[in-house]
Short mmCIF file of C-alpha atoms in Angstrom, two decimals:
data_model
loop_
_atom_site.label_atom_id
_atom_site.label_comp_id
_atom_site.label_asym_id
_atom_site.label_seq_id
_atom_site.Cartn_x
_atom_site.Cartn_y
_atom_site.Cartn_z
CA MET A 7 29.86 77.41 102.73
CA ALA A 8 31.84 77.44 99.60
CA THR A 9 35.32 76.29 99.71
CA GLU A 10 37.81 78.50 98.10
CA THR A 11 40.91 76.97 96.57
CA LEU A 12 44.03 79.06 97.20
CA ALA A 13 46.41 78.79 94.39
CA ARG A 14 49.94 78.62 95.71
CA PRO A 15 52.68 80.04 93.57
CA VAL A 16 54.54 77.28 91.87
CA PRO A 17 58.33 77.81 92.35
CA SER A 18 60.21 78.56 89.23
CA THR A 19 62.26 75.70 87.89
CA ALA A 20 64.17 77.87 85.39
CA THR A 21 67.94 77.52 85.65
CA PRO A 22 70.00 80.68 86.25
CA SER A 23 71.66 81.71 83.11
CA ALA A 24 75.44 81.69 82.84
CA GLY A 25 75.41 85.53 82.70
CA GLY A 26 75.09 85.93 86.47
CA ARG A 27 73.33 84.94 89.70
CA ASN A 28 69.55 84.85 89.80
CA GLY A 29 69.53 84.57 86.06
CA ARG A 30 70.47 88.28 85.56
CA ARG A 31 73.10 89.14 83.03
CA MET A 32 75.93 91.37 84.05
CA SER A 33 75.56 94.92 82.76
CA PRO A 34 78.15 96.33 80.29
CA GLY A 35 79.36 98.73 82.80
CA ARG A 36 80.10 95.91 85.35
CA VAL A 37 81.87 93.86 82.59
CA ALA A 38 83.97 96.97 81.72
CA VAL A 39 84.88 97.54 85.43
CA LEU A 40 85.99 93.81 85.81
CA ALA A 41 87.94 93.94 82.60
CA VAL A 42 89.80 97.01 83.76
CA ALA A 43 90.42 95.38 87.16
CA ALA A 44 91.81 92.27 85.48
CA LEU A 45 94.00 94.30 83.24
CA LEU A 46 95.37 96.32 86.27
CA ALA A 47 95.96 93.04 88.14
CA VAL A 48 97.96 91.64 85.18
CA LEU A 49 99.93 94.87 84.95
CA TRP A 50 100.75 94.58 88.65
CA MET A 51 101.71 90.97 88.47
CA VAL A 52 103.99 91.15 85.50
CA PRO A 53 106.88 93.03 87.24
CA PHE A 54 106.51 90.71 90.25
CA ALA A 55 106.54 87.65 88.05
CA TRP A 56 109.63 88.98 86.17
CA ALA A 57 111.49 89.65 89.42
CA THR A 58 110.66 86.06 90.55
CA VAL A 59 111.93 84.59 87.38
CA THR A 60 115.13 86.75 87.36
CA ALA A 61 115.87 85.73 91.05
CA PHE A 62 115.92 82.13 89.86
CA LYS A 63 118.33 82.75 86.97
CA SER A 64 121.97 82.53 86.89
CA GLU A 65 123.86 85.80 86.72
CA THR A 66 124.76 85.15 83.18
CA ASP A 67 121.25 84.67 82.07
CA ALA A 68 119.98 87.55 84.07
CA ALA A 69 122.47 89.95 82.51
CA ALA A 70 121.90 88.67 78.95
CA PRO A 71 120.60 91.33 76.54
CA LYS A 72 117.99 88.96 75.22
CA ILE A 73 114.79 88.92 77.27
CA SER A 74 113.56 85.45 78.19
CA TRP A 75 111.07 84.20 80.68
CA ILE A 76 112.73 80.70 80.59
CA PRO A 77 116.50 80.87 80.97
CA PRO A 78 118.66 78.83 78.51
CA SER A 79 120.68 77.25 81.40
CA GLY A 80 117.60 76.53 83.48
CA PHE A 81 116.50 77.90 86.80
CA THR A 82 118.75 77.90 89.86
CA ALA A 83 118.62 79.10 93.46
CA ASP A 84 122.25 80.24 93.32
CA ALA A 85 121.28 83.90 93.91
CA PHE A 86 119.47 82.99 97.13
CA VAL A 87 122.33 81.02 98.32
CA LYS A 88 124.74 83.73 97.65
CA VAL A 89 122.55 86.25 99.62
CA PHE A 90 122.41 83.91 102.55
CA GLN A 91 126.19 83.37 102.38
CA ASP A 92 127.12 87.05 102.21
CA GLY A 93 124.60 88.41 104.68
CA ASN A 94 123.07 87.70 108.11
CA ILE A 95 119.45 87.27 106.87
CA PRO A 96 118.12 85.61 110.00
CA LEU A 97 119.47 88.38 112.35
CA TRP A 98 118.30 91.16 110.05
CA THR A 99 114.88 89.58 109.72
CA TRP A 100 114.55 89.35 113.52
CA ASN A 101 115.69 92.94 113.89
CA SER A 102 113.04 94.04 111.34
CA LEU A 103 110.44 91.88 113.08
CA TYR A 104 110.92 93.08 116.59
CA THR A 105 111.44 96.77 115.67
CA SER A 106 108.44 96.83 113.52
CA ALA A 107 106.30 95.07 116.23
CA ALA A 108 107.52 97.47 118.88
CA ILE A 109 106.79 100.41 116.63
CA THR A 110 103.23 99.06 116.05
CA VAL A 111 102.41 98.53 119.66
CA ILE A 112 103.81 101.84 120.87
CA THR A 113 102.11 103.68 118.00
CA LEU A 114 98.71 101.99 118.87
CA VAL A 115 98.89 102.96 122.46
CA ILE A 116 99.93 106.61 121.92
CA SER A 117 97.52 107.10 119.00
CA ALA A 118 94.52 105.52 120.68
CA LEU A 119 95.03 107.52 123.88
CA VAL A 120 95.51 110.81 121.98
CA ALA A 121 92.65 110.15 119.70
CA TYR A 122 90.29 109.29 122.62
CA ALA A 123 91.24 112.51 124.41
CA LEU A 124 90.53 114.47 121.27
CA SER A 125 87.19 112.75 120.74
CA ARG A 126 85.66 112.74 124.23
CA ILE A 127 87.58 115.25 126.45
CA ASP A 128 87.15 119.02 126.32
CA PHE A 129 90.29 120.88 127.27
CA ARG A 130 91.91 124.22 126.50
CA GLY A 131 93.80 124.25 123.20
CA LYS A 132 92.00 121.27 121.82
CA LYS A 133 91.21 122.86 118.45
CA VAL A 134 94.84 124.16 118.14
CA LEU A 135 96.15 120.64 118.86
CA MET A 136 93.86 119.06 116.30
CA THR A 137 94.83 121.62 113.71
CA VAL A 138 98.63 120.88 114.42
CA ILE A 139 97.98 117.14 114.07
CA ILE A 140 96.17 117.59 110.79
CA ALA A 141 98.86 120.02 109.47
CA SER A 142 101.62 117.56 110.44
CA ILE A 143 100.13 114.90 108.22
CA ILE A 144 101.39 116.74 105.14
CA VAL A 145 104.89 117.31 106.38
CA PRO A 146 107.21 115.01 104.40
CA PRO A 147 109.12 112.69 106.76
CA PRO A 148 112.65 113.47 105.17
CA VAL A 149 112.21 117.06 106.48
CA LEU A 150 112.60 115.72 110.05
CA ILE A 151 115.60 113.51 109.50
CA ILE A 152 118.25 116.02 110.48
CA PRO A 153 116.61 117.14 113.69
CA LEU A 154 115.82 113.53 114.59
CA PHE A 155 119.40 112.53 114.03
CA TYR A 156 120.81 115.26 116.25
CA GLN A 157 118.19 114.19 118.84
CA MET A 158 119.30 110.62 118.86
CA VAL A 159 122.95 111.67 119.01
CA ALA A 160 122.21 113.77 122.07
CA LEU A 161 120.44 110.87 123.75
CA HIS A 162 123.34 108.51 122.86
CA MET A 163 120.95 106.17 121.02
CA ILE A 164 122.63 105.94 117.63
CA ASP A 165 123.39 102.36 116.60
CA THR A 166 120.77 101.01 118.88
CA SER A 167 117.35 99.58 118.27
CA TRP A 168 115.67 102.51 120.06
CA ALA A 169 117.11 104.91 117.50
CA ILE A 170 114.96 103.06 114.94
CA ILE A 171 111.96 102.59 117.04
CA LEU A 172 111.26 105.98 118.92
CA PRO A 173 111.30 108.30 115.78
CA GLN A 174 108.67 106.20 114.14
CA VAL A 175 106.03 105.85 116.95
CA ILE A 176 104.33 109.22 116.17
CA HIS A 177 101.82 108.96 113.38
CA PRO A 178 99.38 111.95 113.07
CA ALA A 179 97.45 110.24 110.35
CA MET A 180 96.67 107.24 112.62
CA VAL A 181 95.60 109.66 115.39
CA PHE A 182 93.23 111.34 113.03
CA VAL A 183 91.75 108.05 111.70
CA LEU A 184 91.15 106.73 115.25
CA LYS A 185 89.67 110.03 116.44
CA LYS A 186 87.11 109.92 113.52
CA PHE A 187 86.31 106.38 114.43
CA PHE A 188 85.82 107.19 118.16
CA ASP A 189 83.49 109.90 117.15
CA GLN A 190 81.08 107.56 115.78
CA ILE A 191 80.75 105.46 118.93
CA PRO A 192 77.50 106.40 120.76
CA ARG A 193 78.16 108.43 123.91
CA GLU A 194 75.25 106.65 125.62
CA LEU A 195 77.49 103.58 126.14
CA GLU A 196 79.90 105.73 128.14
CA GLU A 197 77.03 107.49 130.12
CA ALA A 198 75.77 104.07 131.08
CA ALA A 199 79.31 102.98 132.23
CA VAL A 200 79.70 106.18 134.21
CA MET A 201 76.32 105.51 136.02
CA ASP A 202 77.83 102.11 137.02
CA GLY A 203 80.82 103.91 138.57
CA ALA A 204 83.42 103.23 135.88
CA SER A 205 86.41 105.52 135.54
CA ARG A 206 87.54 107.24 132.43
CA MET A 207 90.38 104.77 131.84
CA ARG A 208 88.21 101.79 132.56
CA ILE A 209 85.63 103.13 129.95
CA PHE A 210 88.42 103.43 127.44
CA LEU A 211 89.73 99.94 128.01
CA GLN A 212 86.52 98.04 128.50
CA VAL A 213 84.16 99.98 126.36
CA ILE A 214 85.93 101.94 123.60
CA LEU A 215 88.76 99.52 122.72
CA PRO A 216 86.56 96.34 122.49
CA LEU A 217 84.28 98.24 119.93
CA SER A 218 87.33 99.47 117.97
CA ARG A 219 88.97 96.11 117.23
CA PRO A 220 88.47 96.41 113.44
CA ILE A 221 90.04 99.90 113.12
CA LEU A 222 92.80 98.95 115.58
CA ALA A 223 93.68 95.98 113.54
CA ALA A 224 93.66 97.98 110.31
CA VAL A 225 96.02 100.73 111.86
CA ALA A 226 98.32 98.05 113.28
CA ILE A 227 98.72 96.45 109.83
CA PHE A 228 99.35 99.77 108.13
CA VAL A 229 101.91 100.87 110.78
CA PHE A 230 103.62 97.52 110.65
CA ILE A 231 103.93 97.52 106.86
CA GLY A 232 105.37 101.12 106.93
CA ALA A 233 107.93 100.29 109.72
CA TRP A 234 108.99 97.21 107.84
CA ASN A 235 109.49 98.96 104.55
CA ASN A 236 111.28 101.99 106.05
CA PHE A 237 114.76 102.11 104.66
CA LEU A 238 115.92 105.70 104.83
CA TRP A 239 115.72 106.32 108.63
CA PRO A 240 117.19 102.91 109.81
CA PHE A 241 120.00 103.44 107.21
CA ILE A 242 120.84 106.76 108.72
CA ALA A 243 120.46 105.85 112.30
CA THR A 244 122.45 102.57 112.31
CA ASN A 245 125.82 101.40 111.27
CA ASP A 246 126.34 98.47 113.48
CA GLY A 247 125.70 95.18 111.51
CA SER A 248 124.00 93.61 114.67
CA VAL A 249 121.14 96.13 114.70
CA LEU A 250 120.54 96.51 110.88
CA THR A 251 116.98 95.90 109.61
CA LEU A 252 116.36 93.60 106.66
CA PRO A 253 115.96 96.35 104.04
CA VAL A 254 119.23 98.18 105.12
CA GLY A 255 121.20 94.79 105.53
CA LEU A 256 120.33 93.51 102.11
CA GLN A 257 121.77 96.68 100.52
CA THR A 258 125.14 95.91 102.20
CA ILE A 259 125.37 92.78 100.05
CA LYS A 260 127.07 94.18 97.00
CA SER A 261 129.46 92.60 94.58
CA ALA A 262 132.70 94.17 93.31
CA TYR A 263 131.78 92.96 89.70
CA GLY A 264 129.08 95.47 89.06
CA ILE A 265 125.25 95.01 89.33
CA GLN A 266 124.14 91.36 90.10
CA TYR A 267 120.65 91.30 88.80
CA ALA A 268 119.68 87.86 90.06
CA GLN A 269 121.12 88.57 93.53
CA ASN A 270 119.37 92.03 93.61
CA MET A 271 115.93 90.40 92.71
CA ALA A 272 116.54 87.65 95.27
CA SER A 273 117.16 90.23 97.92
CA ALA A 274 114.03 92.12 96.99
CA LEU A 275 111.89 88.97 97.15
CA LEU A 276 113.32 88.11 100.64
CA ALA A 277 112.48 91.55 101.85
CA ALA A 278 108.91 91.55 100.37
CA LEU A 279 108.09 87.88 101.37
CA PRO A 280 106.94 88.68 105.01
CA LEU A 281 104.70 91.47 103.84
CA ILE A 282 103.20 89.19 101.10
CA LEU A 283 102.42 86.62 103.79
CA LEU A 284 100.96 89.33 106.07
CA PHE A 285 98.70 90.51 103.23
CA LEU A 286 97.59 86.86 102.44
CA PHE A 287 96.62 86.23 106.19
CA PHE A 288 95.09 89.68 106.83
CA GLN A 289 93.85 90.84 103.40
CA ARG A 290 90.29 91.10 104.78
CA GLN A 291 91.38 93.53 107.51
CA ILE A 292 93.54 95.57 105.17
CA ILE A 293 90.79 96.01 102.58
CA LYS A 294 88.25 96.74 105.28
CA GLY A 295 90.65 99.24 106.83
CA VAL A 296 91.03 101.17 103.50
CA ALA A 297 87.38 101.06 102.92
CA THR A 298 86.22 102.25 106.37
CA THR A 299 88.88 104.55 107.65
CA GLY A 300 89.30 106.91 104.77
CA LEU A 301 93.00 106.09 104.31
CA ALA A 302 92.35 105.68 100.49
CA GLY A 303 91.45 109.36 100.29
CA THR A 304 93.88 110.89 102.84
#
């Protein structure tokens, strides 16, 4: 019997070109997209870099009419020292931290329960409730400030942390996002749990929530950022210095000698620093949340 020689393909030893992986050059369209993205990143970074440089200038250099990235008298941290001397930064940071955390936890509990009921339970008025939730997304928050303020006065909660927390725990947009996510979870998983004798609450806690960790993390991050940055409502609901949040407290540090540019920039950096750290640690969840929840288009 004749022997057949099978020729094995010889692996290519060609080195990938510098134009891209697997030896393929990047298309002109991809190069254009990357160039535009790099340009936008630079445009975003320039104001932040300028704010950082200004915060480390003396007030004389910061107020000088000539723009300079390197101050003539050198860099200094006097603006940060002044902010810490004039204000109670640790207390205000703690107030912002625990009020934002409380708002996030309560919002997650309420939104997840409402979204699960709208996704899985049939009840009278369900369509009307869903319509109201969607319609309330487009209502501007400042419209509700006056009724919320009178409500807090009636409940004797003004100048308390609850006055900051309670009006911010209802997020129709988060209910809508969670409801849409719950709709995508196969019902067969719940039917199998029902056959095993699981109750509705047990199904929600042990089946739905474990499968929803990515969306819950994304919602938690968005709610926390919104609560931390909220200035208008805490400014209206609190006057007591012991319950001020960081954005409101920093606005009380004003000088009688006009605008202090370095001090203002130092205050802005202190308020933004926790959110920058939050983004650095959870940027994957934030980007995934924007990509998968539809928040970018809502």
